Short mmCIF file of C-alpha atoms (C1' of nucleotides) in Angstrom, two decimals:
data_model
loop_
_atom_site.label_atom_id
_atom_site.label_comp_id
_atom_site.label_asym_id
_atom_site.label_seq_id
_atom_site.Cartn_x
_atom_site.Cartn_y
_atom_site.Cartn_z
CA MET A 1 5.08 67.18 -50.26
CA THR A 2 5.56 63.49 -49.41
CA GLU A 3 5.62 60.91 -52.19
CA GLU A 4 2.55 58.65 -52.02
CA ILE A 5 3.88 55.12 -51.96
CA ARG A 6 1.41 52.25 -51.97
CA THR A 7 2.17 48.61 -52.60
CA ARG A 8 -0.61 46.60 -54.18
CA ARG A 9 -2.70 44.84 -51.51
CA LYS A 10 -2.83 41.09 -51.75
CA ARG A 11 -5.89 39.30 -53.09
CA GLY A 12 -8.37 38.72 -50.25
CA SER A 13 -6.40 40.81 -47.77
CA ILE A 14 -9.27 43.29 -47.31
CA THR A 15 -12.20 42.09 -45.22
CA ARG A 16 -15.67 43.52 -44.56
CA ALA A 17 -14.78 43.88 -40.88
CA GLU A 18 -11.62 45.83 -41.70
CA ILE A 19 -13.62 48.20 -43.93
CA VAL A 20 -16.31 48.75 -41.28
CA ASP A 21 -13.61 49.47 -38.67
CA ALA A 22 -11.97 51.99 -40.99
CA ALA A 23 -15.33 53.66 -41.68
CA LEU A 24 -16.05 53.95 -37.95
CA ARG A 25 -12.57 55.35 -37.27
CA LEU A 26 -13.05 58.02 -39.95
CA MET A 27 -16.47 59.08 -38.63
CA ASP A 28 -15.30 59.10 -34.99
CA GLY A 29 -12.45 61.39 -35.91
CA GLU A 30 -14.04 63.80 -38.36
CA GLY A 31 -17.76 63.16 -38.57
CA GLU A 32 -20.00 61.88 -41.34
CA SER A 33 -18.36 63.96 -44.07
CA ALA A 34 -15.13 61.99 -43.64
CA LEU A 35 -16.84 58.77 -44.78
CA THR A 36 -15.98 58.85 -48.50
CA PHE A 37 -14.59 56.16 -50.74
CA SER A 38 -11.49 58.22 -51.27
CA ARG A 39 -10.80 58.52 -47.52
CA LEU A 40 -11.66 54.83 -47.00
CA GLY A 41 -9.14 53.86 -49.66
CA ALA A 42 -6.43 55.93 -47.96
CA GLU A 43 -7.30 54.42 -44.57
CA LEU A 44 -7.14 50.89 -45.99
CA LYS A 45 -3.98 51.65 -48.02
CA SER A 46 -5.82 50.43 -51.09
CA SER A 47 -7.67 51.80 -54.08
CA PRO A 48 -10.94 53.57 -53.20
CA THR A 49 -12.80 51.22 -55.50
CA ALA A 50 -11.60 48.11 -53.68
CA VAL A 51 -14.47 48.64 -51.20
CA TYR A 52 -16.88 47.78 -54.02
CA ARG A 53 -15.58 44.20 -53.99
CA HIS A 54 -17.10 43.83 -50.49
CA PHE A 55 -20.11 46.20 -50.46
CA THR A 56 -22.32 46.95 -53.43
CA SER A 57 -22.91 50.54 -52.32
CA ARG A 58 -22.31 53.14 -49.61
CA ASP A 59 -25.77 52.30 -48.17
CA GLU A 60 -24.82 48.64 -47.77
CA LEU A 61 -21.67 49.72 -45.91
CA LEU A 62 -23.85 51.82 -43.58
CA GLU A 63 -26.07 48.80 -42.89
CA ALA A 64 -22.99 46.83 -41.86
CA LEU A 65 -21.92 49.77 -39.70
CA ALA A 66 -25.34 49.76 -37.98
CA ASP A 67 -24.94 46.07 -37.20
CA HIS A 68 -21.41 46.69 -35.92
CA LEU A 69 -22.69 49.35 -33.49
CA ASP A 70 -25.36 46.91 -32.26
CA GLY A 71 -22.56 44.40 -31.72
CA ILE A 72 -20.49 46.89 -29.72
CA SER A 73 -23.52 47.66 -27.55
CA LEU A 74 -24.21 44.00 -26.80
CA ALA A 75 -20.60 42.88 -26.26
CA GLY A 76 -20.34 40.99 -22.98
CA TYR A 77 -24.01 41.34 -22.11
CA VAL A 78 -25.37 38.51 -19.99
CA PRO A 79 -29.09 38.42 -19.15
CA THR A 80 -30.26 37.92 -15.57
CA ASP A 81 -33.63 37.21 -13.95
CA ASP A 82 -34.13 40.90 -13.08
CA TRP A 83 -35.93 42.37 -16.11
CA ARG A 84 -35.70 45.93 -14.84
CA ALA A 85 -31.93 45.70 -14.32
CA ASP A 86 -31.54 44.08 -17.76
CA LEU A 87 -33.54 46.77 -19.58
CA THR A 88 -31.59 49.45 -17.71
CA ASP A 89 -28.30 47.80 -18.65
CA LEU A 90 -29.23 47.49 -22.35
CA ALA A 91 -30.43 51.10 -22.48
CA TRP A 92 -27.18 52.51 -21.09
CA ARG A 93 -25.19 50.29 -23.45
CA ALA A 94 -26.93 52.00 -26.39
CA TRP A 95 -26.33 55.39 -24.77
CA HIS A 96 -22.63 54.75 -24.24
CA THR A 97 -22.25 53.49 -27.80
CA ALA A 98 -23.76 56.77 -29.06
CA GLU A 99 -21.37 58.64 -26.79
CA ALA A 100 -18.34 56.75 -28.11
CA HIS A 101 -19.41 56.90 -31.78
CA PRO A 102 -21.75 59.90 -32.10
CA ALA A 103 -21.67 60.47 -35.86
CA ALA A 104 -22.15 56.78 -36.69
CA ALA A 105 -24.87 56.44 -34.05
CA ALA A 106 -26.77 59.48 -35.33
CA LEU A 107 -26.65 58.09 -38.85
CA THR A 108 -27.61 54.46 -38.23
CA LEU A 109 -29.37 53.94 -34.88
CA LEU A 110 -32.84 54.93 -36.11
CA THR A 111 -32.85 52.67 -39.17
CA VAL A 112 -34.01 49.05 -39.09
CA ALA A 113 -30.94 47.02 -40.05
CA ASN A 114 -32.52 43.55 -40.13
CA SER A 115 -29.12 42.22 -39.18
CA ILE A 116 -27.76 39.57 -36.85
CA ASN A 117 -26.85 41.82 -33.91
CA GLU A 118 -30.18 43.63 -34.18
CA LEU A 119 -31.85 40.24 -33.92
CA ARG A 120 -29.77 39.49 -30.82
CA ALA A 121 -30.98 42.75 -29.27
CA VAL A 122 -34.61 41.90 -30.13
CA GLU A 123 -34.13 38.51 -28.49
CA TRP A 124 -32.69 39.94 -25.25
CA ILE A 125 -35.35 42.64 -24.97
CA LEU A 126 -38.19 40.18 -25.61
CA ARG A 127 -36.64 37.87 -23.03
CA ALA A 128 -36.70 40.67 -20.44
CA MET A 129 -40.35 41.37 -21.31
CA ALA A 130 -41.10 37.66 -20.81
CA VAL A 131 -39.38 37.69 -17.42
CA ALA A 132 -41.53 40.74 -16.58
CA GLY A 133 -44.55 38.61 -17.37
CA LEU A 134 -45.51 39.92 -20.79
CA ARG A 135 -46.43 37.52 -23.60
CA GLY A 136 -47.47 37.71 -27.25
CA ARG A 137 -48.72 41.00 -28.71
CA ALA A 138 -48.30 42.97 -25.46
CA ALA A 139 -44.64 41.93 -25.24
CA VAL A 140 -43.99 42.95 -28.85
CA VAL A 141 -45.65 46.35 -28.40
CA GLN A 142 -43.54 46.97 -25.30
CA TYR A 143 -40.42 45.88 -27.16
CA GLN A 144 -41.23 48.56 -29.74
CA VAL A 145 -41.97 51.26 -27.16
CA TYR A 146 -38.74 50.45 -25.32
CA ALA A 147 -36.61 50.36 -28.47
CA GLN A 148 -38.12 53.60 -29.77
CA THR A 149 -37.52 55.33 -26.44
CA VAL A 150 -33.92 54.18 -26.08
CA LEU A 151 -32.80 54.46 -29.72
CA GLY A 152 -34.53 57.81 -30.26
CA ALA A 153 -32.76 59.28 -27.24
CA ALA A 154 -29.39 57.70 -28.08
CA SER A 155 -29.40 58.83 -31.70
CA ALA A 156 -30.52 62.35 -30.75
CA TYR A 157 -27.62 62.43 -28.29
CA GLY A 158 -25.24 61.23 -31.00
CA ALA A 159 -26.52 63.90 -33.40
CA ARG A 160 -26.00 66.61 -30.79
CA LEU A 161 -22.48 65.45 -29.94
CA ALA A 162 -21.56 65.16 -33.62
CA SER A 163 -22.83 68.64 -34.49
CA ALA A 164 -21.24 70.08 -31.34
CA ARG A 165 -17.93 68.51 -32.34
CA THR A 166 -17.99 70.04 -35.82
CA ARG A 167 -19.18 73.40 -34.48
CA GLU A 168 -16.66 73.38 -31.61
CA VAL A 169 -19.35 73.83 -28.96
CA ALA A 170 -19.15 72.41 -25.43
CA ASP A 171 -20.51 68.85 -25.12
CA GLY A 172 -23.67 67.86 -23.30
CA TRP A 173 -25.22 71.29 -22.84
CA ILE A 174 -28.00 72.87 -24.79
CA GLN A 175 -27.46 76.20 -26.58
CA VAL A 176 -29.10 79.28 -25.06
CA TYR A 177 -32.40 80.36 -26.60
CA ALA A 178 -32.31 84.05 -27.42
CA PRO A 179 -35.82 85.26 -28.37
CA THR A 180 -36.08 88.64 -30.09
CA ASP A 181 -39.14 89.56 -28.04
CA PRO A 182 -38.92 87.76 -24.68
CA SER A 183 -42.30 89.03 -23.44
CA GLN A 184 -44.05 86.86 -26.03
CA TYR A 185 -42.48 83.73 -24.56
CA PRO A 186 -42.80 84.14 -20.80
CA HIS A 187 -42.33 80.50 -19.83
CA ALA A 188 -39.29 80.04 -22.10
CA GLU A 189 -37.84 83.33 -20.86
CA ALA A 190 -38.29 82.36 -17.22
CA ALA A 191 -36.68 78.97 -17.89
CA LYS A 192 -33.73 80.42 -19.83
CA ALA A 193 -31.09 79.70 -17.21
CA ASP A 194 -32.33 76.14 -16.61
CA LEU A 195 -32.60 75.50 -20.38
CA ALA A 196 -28.96 76.56 -20.77
CA MET A 197 -27.84 74.10 -18.12
CA ILE A 198 -29.55 70.90 -19.20
CA ASN A 199 -27.48 67.74 -18.84
CA TYR A 200 -28.61 65.17 -21.41
CA ARG A 201 -27.42 62.18 -19.41
CA GLU A 202 -29.70 63.21 -16.58
CA VAL A 203 -32.63 63.70 -19.00
CA PHE A 204 -32.06 60.20 -20.40
CA ALA A 205 -31.86 58.70 -16.89
CA GLN A 206 -35.20 60.37 -16.07
CA GLN A 207 -36.82 59.25 -19.34
CA LEU A 208 -35.68 55.65 -18.81
CA GLU A 209 -36.84 55.61 -15.19
CA MET A 210 -40.27 56.94 -16.17
CA TYR A 211 -40.65 54.32 -18.91
CA LEU A 212 -39.64 51.45 -16.64
CA SER A 213 -42.00 52.62 -13.88
CA ALA A 214 -44.87 52.85 -16.37
CA LEU A 215 -43.98 49.38 -17.63
CA GLU A 216 -43.94 47.97 -14.10
CA LEU A 217 -47.39 49.46 -13.52
CA THR A 218 -48.69 47.92 -16.75
CA VAL A 219 -47.27 44.53 -15.79
CA THR A 220 -48.67 44.46 -12.24
CA ARG A 221 -52.08 45.57 -13.50
CA THR A 222 -52.12 42.77 -16.07
CA GLY A 223 -50.55 39.96 -14.02
CA MET B 1 -36.91 66.41 -76.19
CA THR B 2 -38.60 69.65 -75.13
CA GLU B 3 -36.76 72.93 -75.49
CA GLU B 4 -35.87 74.35 -72.07
CA ILE B 5 -37.22 77.90 -72.05
CA ARG B 6 -36.58 80.05 -69.02
CA THR B 7 -37.11 83.77 -68.73
CA ARG B 8 -34.86 85.59 -66.30
CA ARG B 9 -36.51 85.93 -62.91
CA LYS B 10 -36.98 89.46 -61.66
CA ARG B 11 -34.77 90.89 -58.93
CA GLY B 12 -36.21 90.04 -55.50
CA SER B 13 -38.85 87.67 -56.93
CA ILE B 14 -37.42 84.65 -55.09
CA THR B 15 -38.11 84.47 -51.35
CA ARG B 16 -36.78 82.24 -48.59
CA ALA B 17 -40.30 80.90 -48.04
CA GLU B 18 -40.64 79.99 -51.72
CA ILE B 19 -37.34 78.12 -51.64
CA VAL B 20 -38.26 76.22 -48.47
CA ASP B 21 -41.62 75.26 -50.01
CA ALA B 22 -39.86 74.00 -53.14
CA ALA B 23 -37.38 72.01 -51.05
CA LEU B 24 -40.20 70.39 -49.08
CA ARG B 25 -42.11 69.56 -52.27
CA LEU B 26 -39.04 67.87 -53.76
CA MET B 27 -38.39 65.78 -50.64
CA ASP B 28 -42.06 64.83 -50.25
CA GLY B 29 -42.11 63.57 -53.82
CA GLU B 30 -38.79 61.82 -54.18
CA GLY B 31 -37.01 61.74 -50.83
CA GLU B 32 -33.83 63.35 -49.57
CA SER B 33 -31.83 62.64 -52.70
CA ALA B 34 -34.10 64.98 -54.69
CA LEU B 35 -32.96 67.97 -52.62
CA THR B 36 -30.13 69.28 -54.83
CA PHE B 37 -29.39 72.80 -56.02
CA SER B 38 -29.96 71.67 -59.58
CA ARG B 39 -33.46 70.33 -58.80
CA LEU B 40 -34.25 73.38 -56.66
CA GLY B 41 -33.33 75.67 -59.56
CA ALA B 42 -35.64 73.75 -61.92
CA GLU B 43 -38.47 73.85 -59.35
CA LEU B 44 -38.02 77.63 -58.91
CA LYS B 45 -37.58 78.21 -62.66
CA SER B 46 -34.31 79.94 -61.86
CA SER B 47 -30.61 79.29 -61.86
CA PRO B 48 -29.49 76.70 -59.30
CA THR B 49 -27.11 79.25 -57.82
CA ALA B 50 -29.88 81.79 -57.13
CA VAL B 51 -30.57 79.91 -53.88
CA TYR B 52 -27.18 81.13 -52.59
CA ARG B 53 -28.54 84.71 -52.55
CA HIS B 54 -30.94 83.56 -49.78
CA PHE B 55 -29.10 80.79 -47.93
CA THR B 56 -25.36 80.61 -47.41
CA SER B 57 -25.31 76.80 -47.63
CA ARG B 58 -27.40 73.66 -47.94
CA ASP B 59 -27.19 73.28 -44.15
CA GLU B 60 -28.73 76.71 -43.61
CA LEU B 61 -31.58 75.75 -45.94
CA LEU B 62 -32.15 72.61 -43.85
CA GLU B 63 -32.33 74.73 -40.70
CA ALA B 64 -35.04 76.85 -42.30
CA LEU B 65 -36.81 73.64 -43.33
CA ALA B 66 -36.70 72.41 -39.73
CA ASP B 67 -38.30 75.65 -38.57
CA HIS B 68 -40.93 75.36 -41.32
CA LEU B 69 -41.89 71.86 -40.13
CA ASP B 70 -42.20 73.17 -36.57
CA GLY B 71 -44.49 75.90 -37.95
CA ILE B 72 -46.66 73.34 -39.76
CA SER B 73 -46.96 71.31 -36.56
CA LEU B 74 -48.04 74.34 -34.48
CA ALA B 75 -50.41 75.90 -37.04
CA GLY B 76 -53.73 76.65 -35.38
CA TYR B 77 -52.69 75.31 -31.98
CA VAL B 78 -54.47 76.96 -29.05
CA PRO B 79 -53.47 76.02 -25.50
CA THR B 80 -56.11 75.09 -22.93
CA ASP B 81 -56.07 74.56 -19.17
CA ASP B 82 -55.85 70.76 -19.59
CA TRP B 83 -52.12 70.02 -19.70
CA ARG B 84 -52.60 66.38 -20.55
CA ALA B 85 -54.86 67.19 -23.52
CA ASP B 86 -52.38 69.86 -24.68
CA LEU B 87 -49.34 67.57 -24.53
CA THR B 88 -51.33 64.87 -26.35
CA ASP B 89 -52.38 67.37 -29.02
CA LEU B 90 -48.83 68.66 -29.56
CA ALA B 91 -47.43 65.12 -29.74
CA TRP B 92 -49.87 64.02 -32.46
CA ARG B 93 -49.20 67.24 -34.37
CA ALA B 94 -45.51 66.27 -34.57
CA TRP B 95 -46.51 62.72 -35.57
CA HIS B 96 -48.82 63.89 -38.36
CA THR B 97 -46.16 66.28 -39.65
CA ALA B 98 -43.74 63.35 -39.89
CA GLU B 99 -46.43 61.36 -41.69
CA ALA B 100 -47.06 64.16 -44.22
CA HIS B 101 -43.37 64.98 -44.76
CA PRO B 102 -41.40 61.85 -43.83
CA ALA B 103 -38.07 62.55 -45.53
CA ALA B 104 -37.87 66.13 -44.26
CA ALA B 105 -38.97 65.05 -40.78
CA ALA B 106 -36.38 62.27 -40.62
CA LEU B 107 -33.66 64.72 -41.64
CA THR B 108 -34.48 67.69 -39.39
CA LEU B 109 -36.67 66.72 -36.42
CA LEU B 110 -33.80 65.51 -34.23
CA THR B 111 -31.59 68.58 -34.67
CA VAL B 112 -31.85 71.67 -32.47
CA ALA B 113 -32.87 74.48 -34.83
CA ASN B 114 -32.75 77.41 -32.39
CA SER B 115 -35.44 79.02 -34.51
CA ILE B 116 -38.61 80.99 -33.90
CA ASN B 117 -41.11 78.12 -34.28
CA GLU B 118 -38.97 75.87 -32.11
CA LEU B 119 -39.08 78.58 -29.46
CA ARG B 120 -42.89 78.69 -29.80
CA ALA B 121 -43.00 74.93 -29.22
CA VAL B 122 -40.74 75.26 -26.16
CA GLU B 123 -43.06 77.96 -24.82
CA TRP B 124 -46.24 75.88 -25.26
CA ILE B 125 -44.71 72.76 -23.74
CA LEU B 126 -43.31 74.67 -20.74
CA ARG B 127 -46.73 76.29 -20.33
CA ALA B 128 -48.36 72.84 -20.17
CA MET B 129 -45.76 71.75 -17.60
CA ALA B 130 -46.59 74.85 -15.55
CA VAL B 131 -50.31 74.07 -15.73
CA ALA B 132 -49.43 70.56 -14.54
CA GLY B 133 -47.77 72.19 -11.54
CA LEU B 134 -44.10 71.89 -12.48
CA ARG B 135 -41.74 74.84 -12.01
CA GLY B 136 -38.06 75.62 -12.59
CA ARG B 137 -35.58 72.81 -13.15
CA ALA B 138 -38.17 70.03 -12.85
CA ALA B 139 -40.27 71.65 -15.62
CA VAL B 140 -37.25 72.00 -17.91
CA VAL B 141 -36.18 68.38 -17.40
CA GLN B 142 -39.73 67.23 -18.21
CA TYR B 143 -39.79 69.46 -21.27
CA GLN B 144 -36.64 67.67 -22.44
CA VAL B 145 -37.98 64.19 -21.69
CA TYR B 146 -41.25 64.97 -23.48
CA ALA B 147 -39.53 66.52 -26.53
CA GLN B 148 -37.06 63.63 -26.77
CA THR B 149 -39.86 61.07 -26.55
CA VAL B 150 -42.08 62.73 -29.15
CA LEU B 151 -39.41 63.88 -31.62
CA GLY B 152 -37.49 60.61 -31.41
CA ALA B 153 -40.61 58.63 -32.25
CA ALA B 154 -41.76 61.04 -34.98
CA SER B 155 -38.41 61.18 -36.73
CA ALA B 156 -38.00 57.39 -36.53
CA TYR B 157 -41.46 57.09 -38.10
CA GLY B 158 -40.46 59.56 -40.82
CA ALA B 159 -37.27 57.62 -41.51
CA ARG B 160 -39.22 54.36 -41.83
CA LEU B 161 -41.82 55.87 -44.15
CA ALA B 162 -39.12 57.52 -46.28
CA SER B 163 -37.08 54.33 -46.66
CA ALA B 164 -40.26 52.32 -47.28
CA ARG B 165 -41.24 54.77 -50.01
CA THR B 166 -37.90 54.46 -51.78
CA ARG B 167 -37.84 50.69 -51.35
CA GLU B 168 -41.49 50.27 -52.41
CA VAL B 169 -42.40 48.42 -49.24
CA ALA B 170 -45.82 48.60 -47.55
CA ASP B 171 -46.14 51.52 -45.09
CA GLY B 172 -46.44 51.23 -41.32
CA TRP B 173 -45.47 47.61 -40.90
CA ILE B 174 -42.18 46.20 -39.78
CA GLN B 175 -40.24 43.83 -42.00
CA VAL B 176 -40.18 40.17 -41.00
CA TYR B 177 -37.11 39.00 -39.12
CA ALA B 178 -35.68 35.89 -40.72
CA PRO B 179 -32.99 34.39 -38.48
CA THR B 180 -30.73 31.78 -40.03
CA ASP B 181 -30.87 29.64 -36.90
CA PRO B 182 -34.24 30.26 -35.20
CA SER B 183 -33.49 28.01 -32.22
CA GLN B 184 -30.84 30.49 -31.02
CA TYR B 185 -33.48 33.22 -30.77
CA PRO B 186 -36.49 31.55 -29.15
CA HIS B 187 -38.30 34.71 -28.01
CA ALA B 188 -37.84 36.49 -31.35
CA GLU B 189 -38.90 33.32 -33.17
CA ALA B 190 -42.05 32.95 -31.05
CA ALA B 191 -42.91 36.63 -31.59
CA LYS B 192 -42.32 36.49 -35.37
CA ALA B 193 -45.94 36.87 -36.38
CA ASP B 194 -46.58 39.70 -33.94
CA LEU B 195 -43.36 41.47 -34.98
CA ALA B 196 -44.49 41.35 -38.60
CA MET B 197 -47.81 42.98 -37.74
CA ILE B 198 -46.71 45.97 -35.64
CA ASN B 199 -48.61 49.18 -36.26
CA TYR B 200 -46.40 52.16 -35.45
CA ARG B 201 -49.27 54.52 -34.76
CA GLU B 202 -50.43 52.17 -31.99
CA VAL B 203 -46.90 51.92 -30.57
CA PHE B 204 -46.63 55.72 -30.48
CA ALA B 205 -50.06 56.00 -28.78
CA GLN B 206 -48.88 53.54 -26.15
CA GLN B 207 -45.53 55.30 -25.66
CA LEU B 208 -47.23 58.68 -25.25
CA GLU B 209 -49.82 57.32 -22.83
CA MET B 210 -47.11 55.71 -20.69
CA TYR B 211 -45.09 58.93 -20.58
CA LEU B 212 -48.10 61.08 -19.63
CA SER B 213 -49.15 58.61 -16.90
CA ALA B 214 -45.62 58.62 -15.48
CA LEU B 215 -45.63 62.42 -15.61
CA GLU B 216 -48.98 62.60 -13.82
CA LEU B 217 -47.56 60.34 -11.11
CA THR B 218 -44.47 62.54 -10.72
CA VAL B 219 -46.64 65.64 -10.48
CA THR B 220 -49.05 64.29 -7.86
CA ARG B 221 -46.14 62.96 -5.80
CA THR B 222 -44.45 66.39 -5.86
CA GLY B 223 -47.55 68.64 -5.49
"C1'" DA C 1 -28.67 88.59 -48.96
"C1'" DC C 2 -30.13 90.32 -56.87
"C1'" DC C 3 -29.79 86.72 -60.81
"C1'" DT C 4 -26.81 84.00 -64.12
"C1'" DG C 5 -23.43 80.81 -66.37
"C1'" DA C 6 -18.97 79.01 -66.28
"C1'" DA C 7 -15.71 76.87 -63.52
"C1'" DC C 8 -13.66 74.13 -59.46
"C1'" DA C 9 -12.88 70.47 -56.40
"C1'" DC C 10 -15.12 66.66 -55.06
"C1'" DC C 11 -18.22 62.42 -54.75
"C1'" DG C 12 -20.41 57.68 -55.74
"C1'" DT C 13 -20.26 54.33 -59.11
"C1'" DT C 14 -18.85 51.61 -63.36
"C1'" DC C 15 -15.77 48.97 -66.01
"C1'" DA C 16 -11.97 47.12 -68.68
"C1'" DA C 17 -7.63 45.46 -67.54
"C1'" DG C 18 -4.07 43.67 -64.34
"C1'" DT C 19 -2.64 40.06 -60.65
"C1'" DA D 1 -17.82 39.51 -53.69
"C1'" DC D 2 -9.94 40.11 -56.10
"C1'" DC D 3 -7.48 44.81 -56.78
"C1'" DT D 4 -6.53 48.98 -59.76
"C1'" DG D 5 -6.81 53.35 -62.49
"C1'" DA D 6 -9.33 55.88 -65.73
"C1'" DA D 7 -13.65 57.61 -66.77
"C1'" DC D 8 -18.65 59.22 -66.06
"C1'" DA D 9 -22.40 61.77 -64.35
"C1'" DC D 10 -23.27 64.38 -60.65
"C1'" DC D 11 -22.93 67.51 -56.49
"C1'" DG D 12 -22.08 71.85 -53.43
"C1'" DT D 13 -19.92 76.08 -53.79
"C1'" DT D 14 -17.45 80.26 -55.75
"C1'" DC D 15 -17.13 84.17 -58.56
"C1'" DA D 16 -16.96 87.53 -62.28
"C1'" DA D 17 -20.28 89.56 -65.06
"C1'" DG D 18 -25.07 90.93 -66.29
"C1'" DT D 19 -29.61 93.37 -64.90
#
DNA sequence: ACCTGAACACCGTTCAAGT
DNA sequence: ACCTGAACACCGTTCAAGT
C-alpha cells in the first residue's frame, strides 16, 4: 500500500497534445479497455475530470487521437514525381502506424475524422493521382478506392494485433480453422496448413501491388 | 407511467438464436450503444442476467452475432462454374449485409470469428479460387486479399452509415472538407465538389472490379 | 449453459466550489 | 476550454436463491 500523493496541477499545465499522448500510451500498453477517464487522470497526474476542460467527450478525444495517428503516418513524408512510389510509401506508413499502435488504429482508422492531418493525407493522395494523370471525378474515385483499400487493411491488421495481444496469441498468423466435419469443407480442409501460415504483411504487399497495377492499367487506358 | 408486468419465462424458453436476433434488432434500431444487458432483457421480456445462461460474456455474444451476419450474407448462395460471377456475388452479399445492419457490421465484420458460417465463406471463396485455377499457397493468399478487400470496404461502409444515422446526416455521401487555408491544399480544394458527391456504392463497385481484373491477370499469367 | 433480483466494482459525465 | 472532488445514472458481471 503506497500513499497516493498528488500535488494540484497548475492552471493551463495540461494540453490537448499531452492528453492524446497519454491516451495513446495507455492503449498501446493495455488495449482499448485501458482508455478510461480514471486511467487518463492517473497518467496525467491530475483529476480524471480535468480532461473535460479540453475535450467535451470521450468521442471527441478519439477524434483527436485519429488525427494524431494520421500525423504520425505522414511525419517526414515528402512527395516525389513517381506516383507509384508515393502511393506505396503512404500505404506502408499507414500499415506501420497500425503495427506500432494497433488498438488505437483499429478504433479510429476507419472513421472519417475531418481533421487537419486527414486533409493533408487527402492532398498528398490526390497529388499522386494527378501525377498519374487522373483529374476531376476519376481522381476522387481513385482516392476513395485507394484509401479504402489501405485503411481497411491497416485497421484489420490493428484489430488482429490488438486481440492477439489481449488473448496472448502469436502475432501475424491466423488461427487454425478446425471444422467439425471436414468432408463438408473440402477446399478449406485442403488449405488448412496454408491458412495456418498466412503472413499478413505479405497479404498486404500483394493487395497493394494488385491495386497499383490495376490503377496503372486504368491510367494508361485513359491517357 | 405504465406498470411493468413480466411473467417469469419458462425454463429453456430462451435460445441463443433468440438472443442474437434481439441484439441485432437493438443495434439496427439505435446503434451499438443500445446493445446492453438491460435493453436485451427488456427485448426478451426476461431478466437482464438470463443472457448469461447462454453466453459467458458480451464478447461471446458479439462472436455469435458475427457468425449470424456471415449466415445472413450466405443465405441462398449457390456456387457456379464462373469464379468471377461468384466472387462478385459474394462481395455484394457482404455489402448488402453491411447496408442492412450497419452498426453490427461495423463492430464484427473485421474480426476473425472462427465460426461455422465463416468457415462456409472460406470454403466458397477457396472454391472460386480453385475454379479460377489457383491452388495451394497462391489460392490462400488470394483468399486473404479478397476477404480483406471486401470486408474492409463493407465494415467501413457500415461504420459510416451507423455514425451518419446517429448524427442525422444524409446517407452515402461524404462530408465536405473545409480547410482553414485552402491554398495549402490545392488538390483537395480543387476536388472539393467531387469529394462532397462521392457515392460509396460506386467506389466499392470500382474497387471490386479492379481487384477481379488484377486477379484475372495473375491467373492467366500463372496458368 | 435454467431464470431472477440484489449486489459489486466500474464507467462517462455533470456541477458546485476551489485556485 | 482552469482544476478538483463528490455525486449521478448507468454498465458488465457475479452469485445465492427460486422454479
